[in-house]
Amino acid sequence: MFELDKILRSHLKELEPYSSARDEFSGEARIFLDANENAIGSAITEQYNRYPDPYQRLVKEKLAGIKKVKPDQIFLGNGSDEAIDLIIRAFCEPLEDNVIILPPTYGMYKVSAGINNVAVVQVPLTADFNIDETALFAHINANTKVIFICNPNNPTGNALSETSIIRLLEQFSGCVVVDEAYIDFASHESFTRYLDKYPNLIVMQTFSKAWGLAALRLGMAFAHTAIINVLNRIKPPYNINGLTQEKALQALSNESIKNTMVASTLQEREWLIGALSELEMVQKIYPSDANFILVRMEDPKAVYTYLIGEMVVVRDRSNVHLCEGCLRITVGTRAENDVLAQKLRAWS
Ligand code: PMP
């Protein structure tokens, strides 16, 4: 059974979060002399002299409608990378607790745990890139506080077993983080539909992929309000800057642009799979529910170096366990994919 109080680090229960005068004051005011801002204006034409809304209320309201969740089930981070770090800091006691990851997977779970001096227990995926449930349950111990599941998984690109994740949500007494950075490109539905059912579920998404806003640094975590409140209490007060909030609102008001880009990326993914499958050097193309494709070839390092020489950069994953021989290739525009295909055809 999941009980937030049992996994929240004890010193955080008494923590007094930072609060500004604007949190404490709820009426209307015309003059703000509370935050030592520059009252005159900004050193650029646009005005950014006032601190942004620390709780990003307008963004969350709009996002809640689109994601079919409540605003108080949303946490926004400076990229999902900030959410990963805060989740570890909320629940894992350094030198005592551990998190479980399922490699090959996204690198920041391990990096963030390492920075926080939290042990990482690795339970590799099966050879066909799925959850090894028996091994996973066998590795959970009393100090396991968080399990990170990347779905669709990076760098393999596939979707993981929904029933395995559900069983974990039902039986594990810590938090299950389902990182859905690539969900818009997947054929399955988001786990956000289980938020009301599982108090230990945290779903992460990002504006960096489908929305095309990687430079804004805006990540989302969806969870039960109790977990969201914890993340809000330990985050830096103004973690989402004003420009990012404005641009996110703009993007959310034009969701169809994102949808069109996703549709185009899915078409291009098929085109690229077709082009790659005609190449002799390609041994295997793994199924993808993301905006990248994992491709196995005989001499990935040589191909990688050759492509660099041709000014095309892909990701070499050939040293990663279970991805031996593989390059991870992001789906580009048709023009970019075409150049890649031509360069690979010219390889000898
Ligand atoms: N999760 C996964 C699975 C990713 O692949 C990435 C970025 N490559 C992130 C999270 C980080 O996203 P953000 O840009 O929101 O920090």
PDB file of N, CA and C and ligand atoms in Angstrom, residues 78-82 84 105-106 108-109 150-154 179-182 204-209 214 217-220 292 328, ligand 1:
ATOM      1  N   ASN A  78      11.651  22.939 -14.940  1.00  0.00           N
ATOM      2  CA  ASN A  78      12.589  23.489 -15.907  1.00  0.00           C
ATOM      3  C   ASN A  78      13.124  22.302 -16.724  1.00  0.00           C
ATOM      4  N   GLY A  79      12.286  21.841 -17.652  1.00  0.00           N
ATOM      5  CA  GLY A  79      12.512  20.572 -18.340  1.00  0.00           C
ATOM      6  C   GLY A  79      12.039  19.440 -17.452  1.00  0.00           C
ATOM      7  N   SER A  80      11.755  18.253 -18.050  1.00  0.00           N
ATOM      8  CA  SER A  80      11.410  17.124 -17.163  1.00  0.00           C
ATOM      9  C   SER A  80      12.605  16.755 -16.325  1.00  0.00           C
ATOM     10  N   ASP A  81      13.801  17.159 -16.776  1.00  0.00           N
ATOM     11  CA  ASP A  81      15.006  16.869 -16.002  1.00  0.00           C
ATOM     12  C   ASP A  81      14.913  17.449 -14.584  1.00  0.00           C
ATOM     13  N   GLU A  82      14.284  18.613 -14.435  1.00  0.00           N
ATOM     14  CA  GLU A  82      14.134  19.170 -13.086  1.00  0.00           C
ATOM     15  C   GLU A  82      13.160  18.325 -12.261  1.00  0.00           C
ATOM     16  N   ILE A  84      12.663  15.108 -12.564  1.00  0.00           N
ATOM     17  CA  ILE A  84      13.377  13.876 -12.176  1.00  0.00           C
ATOM     18  C   ILE A  84      14.189  14.141 -10.901  1.00  0.00           C
ATOM     19  N   THR A 105      17.955   2.818 -20.866  1.00  0.00           N
ATOM     20  CA  THR A 105      16.895   3.809 -20.700  1.00  0.00           C
ATOM     21  C   THR A 105      17.493   5.217 -20.690  1.00  0.00           C
ATOM     22  N   TYR A 106      16.643   6.200 -20.485  1.00  0.00           N
ATOM     23  CA  TYR A 106      17.080   7.597 -20.472  1.00  0.00           C
ATOM     24  C   TYR A 106      18.142   7.817 -19.377  1.00  0.00           C
ATOM     25  N   MET A 108      19.243  10.422 -17.556  1.00  0.00           N
ATOM     26  CA  MET A 108      19.223  11.367 -16.434  1.00  0.00           C
ATOM     27  C   MET A 108      18.726  10.770 -15.113  1.00  0.00           C
ATOM     28  N   TYR A 109      18.004   9.638 -15.174  1.00  0.00           N
ATOM     29  CA  TYR A 109      17.548   9.050 -13.892  1.00  0.00           C
ATOM     30  C   TYR A 109      18.787   8.680 -13.063  1.00  0.00           C
ATOM     31  N   CYS A 150      10.484   4.373 -18.586  1.00  0.00           N
ATOM     32  CA  CYS A 150      10.424   5.283 -19.725  1.00  0.00           C
ATOM     33  C   CYS A 150       9.535   4.621 -20.786  1.00  0.00           C
ATOM     34  N   ASN A 151       8.404   5.234 -21.106  1.00  0.00           N
ATOM     35  CA  ASN A 151       7.420   4.584 -21.970  1.00  0.00           C
ATOM     36  C   ASN A 151       6.719   5.589 -22.887  1.00  0.00           C
ATOM     37  N   PRO A 152       7.000   5.574 -24.214  1.00  0.00           N
ATOM     38  CA  PRO A 152       7.922   4.716 -24.943  1.00  0.00           C
ATOM     39  C   PRO A 152       9.352   4.908 -24.438  1.00  0.00           C
ATOM     40  N   ASN A 153      10.128   3.822 -24.571  1.00  0.00           N
ATOM     41  CA  ASN A 153      11.472   3.857 -23.992  1.00  0.00           C
ATOM     42  C   ASN A 153      12.494   4.507 -24.926  1.00  0.00           C
ATOM     43  N   ASN A 154      13.361   5.305 -24.338  1.00  0.00           N
ATOM     44  CA  ASN A 154      14.525   5.859 -25.020  1.00  0.00           C
ATOM     45  C   ASN A 154      15.736   5.090 -24.478  1.00  0.00           C
ATOM     46  N   ASP A 179       7.718   7.938 -17.558  1.00  0.00           N
ATOM     47  CA  ASP A 179       8.232   9.063 -18.344  1.00  0.00           C
ATOM     48  C   ASP A 179       7.712   8.944 -19.776  1.00  0.00           C
ATOM     49  N   GLU A 180       6.783   9.823 -20.099  1.00  0.00           N
ATOM     50  CA  GLU A 180       6.134   9.771 -21.418  1.00  0.00           C
ATOM     51  C   GLU A 180       6.611  10.909 -22.330  1.00  0.00           C
ATOM     52  N   ALA A 181       7.915  11.157 -22.343  1.00  0.00           N
ATOM     53  CA  ALA A 181       8.451  12.243 -23.172  1.00  0.00           C
ATOM     54  C   ALA A 181       8.018  12.085 -24.644  1.00  0.00           C
ATOM     55  N   TYR A 182       7.857  10.816 -25.073  1.00  0.00           N
ATOM     56  CA  TYR A 182       7.572  10.555 -26.500  1.00  0.00           C
ATOM     57  C   TYR A 182       6.126  10.108 -26.738  1.00  0.00           C
ATOM     58  N   MET A 204       5.345  11.759 -16.441  1.00  0.00           N
ATOM     59  CA  MET A 204       6.106  12.926 -16.907  1.00  0.00           C
ATOM     60  C   MET A 204       5.941  13.081 -18.417  1.00  0.00           C
ATOM     61  N   GLN A 205       5.752  14.312 -18.839  1.00  0.00           N
ATOM     62  CA  GLN A 205       5.755  14.633 -20.268  1.00  0.00           C
ATOM     63  C   GLN A 205       6.601  15.890 -20.461  1.00  0.00           C
ATOM     64  N   THR A 206       6.774  16.310 -21.699  1.00  0.00           N
ATOM     65  CA  THR A 206       7.658  17.456 -21.949  1.00  0.00           C
ATOM     66  C   THR A 206       7.198  18.266 -23.159  1.00  0.00           C
ATOM     67  N   PHE A 207       7.578  19.534 -23.145  1.00  0.00           N
ATOM     68  CA  PHE A 207       7.333  20.377 -24.322  1.00  0.00           C
ATOM     69  C   PHE A 207       8.497  20.282 -25.323  1.00  0.00           C
ATOM     70  N   SER A 208       9.502  19.453 -25.002  1.00  0.00           N
ATOM     71  CA  SER A 208      10.728  19.426 -25.809  1.00  0.00           C
ATOM     72  C   SER A 208      10.627  18.611 -27.096  1.00  0.00           C
ATOM     73  N   LYS A 209       9.636  17.752 -27.221  1.00  0.00           N
ATOM     74  CA  LYS A 209       9.588  16.829 -28.359  1.00  0.00           C
ATOM     75  C   LYS A 209       8.453  17.223 -29.319  1.00  0.00           C
ATOM     76  N   ALA A 214      12.071  22.596 -27.175  1.00  0.00           N
ATOM     77  CA  ALA A 214      13.165  22.121 -26.301  1.00  0.00           C
ATOM     78  C   ALA A 214      13.928  23.280 -25.648  1.00  0.00           C
ATOM     79  N   ARG A 217      12.726  24.849 -22.193  1.00  0.00           N
ATOM     80  CA  ARG A 217      12.905  24.057 -20.968  1.00  0.00           C
ATOM     81  C   ARG A 217      11.608  24.026 -20.152  1.00  0.00           C
ATOM     82  N   LEU A 218      10.677  23.221 -20.588  1.00  0.00           N
ATOM     83  CA  LEU A 218       9.426  23.082 -19.845  1.00  0.00           C
ATOM     84  C   LEU A 218       8.987  21.616 -19.830  1.00  0.00           C
ATOM     85  N   GLY A 219       8.967  21.063 -18.637  1.00  0.00           N
ATOM     86  CA  GLY A 219       8.552  19.675 -18.463  1.00  0.00           C
ATOM     87  C   GLY A 219       7.333  19.609 -17.561  1.00  0.00           C
ATOM     88  N   MET A 220       6.560  18.533 -17.726  1.00  0.00           N
ATOM     89  CA  MET A 220       5.334  18.386 -16.933  1.00  0.00           C
ATOM     90  C   MET A 220       5.409  17.117 -16.097  1.00  0.00           C
ATOM     91  N   PHE A 292      12.204   8.650 -33.042  1.00  0.00           N
ATOM     92  CA  PHE A 292      13.545   8.172 -33.399  1.00  0.00           C
ATOM     93  C   PHE A 292      13.447   6.673 -33.664  1.00  0.00           C
ATOM     94  N   ARG A 328      21.064   5.269 -32.861  1.00  0.00           N
ATOM     95  CA  ARG A 328      19.722   5.830 -32.673  1.00  0.00           C
ATOM     96  C   ARG A 328      19.599   7.052 -33.577  1.00  0.00           C
TER      97      ARG A 328
HETATM   98  N1  PMP B   1      12.749  11.915 -20.668  1.00  0.00           N
HETATM   99  C1  PMP B   1      13.190  11.303 -21.767  1.00  0.00           C
HETATM  100  C2  PMP B   1      12.829   9.884 -21.991  1.00  0.00           C
HETATM  101  C3  PMP B   1      13.982  11.994 -22.700  1.00  0.00           C
HETATM  102  O1  PMP B   1      14.431  11.348 -23.780  1.00  0.00           O
HETATM  103  C4  PMP B   1      14.303  13.345 -22.447  1.00  0.00           C
HETATM  104  C5  PMP B   1      15.151  14.179 -23.371  1.00  0.00           C
HETATM  105  N2  PMP B   1      15.857  13.580 -24.322  1.00  0.00           N
HETATM  106  C6  PMP B   1      13.820  13.927 -21.288  1.00  0.00           C
HETATM  107  C7  PMP B   1      13.038  13.205 -20.417  1.00  0.00           C
HETATM  108  C8  PMP B   1      14.176  15.347 -20.909  1.00  0.00           C
HETATM  109  O2  PMP B   1      13.244  16.194 -21.345  1.00  0.00           O
HETATM  110  P1  PMP B   1      13.308  17.766 -21.021  1.00  0.00           P
HETATM  111  O3  PMP B   1      13.830  18.407 -22.249  1.00  0.00           O
HETATM  112  O4  PMP B   1      11.891  18.107 -20.732  1.00  0.00           O
HETATM  113  O5  PMP B   1      14.209  17.953 -19.832  1.00  0.00           O
END
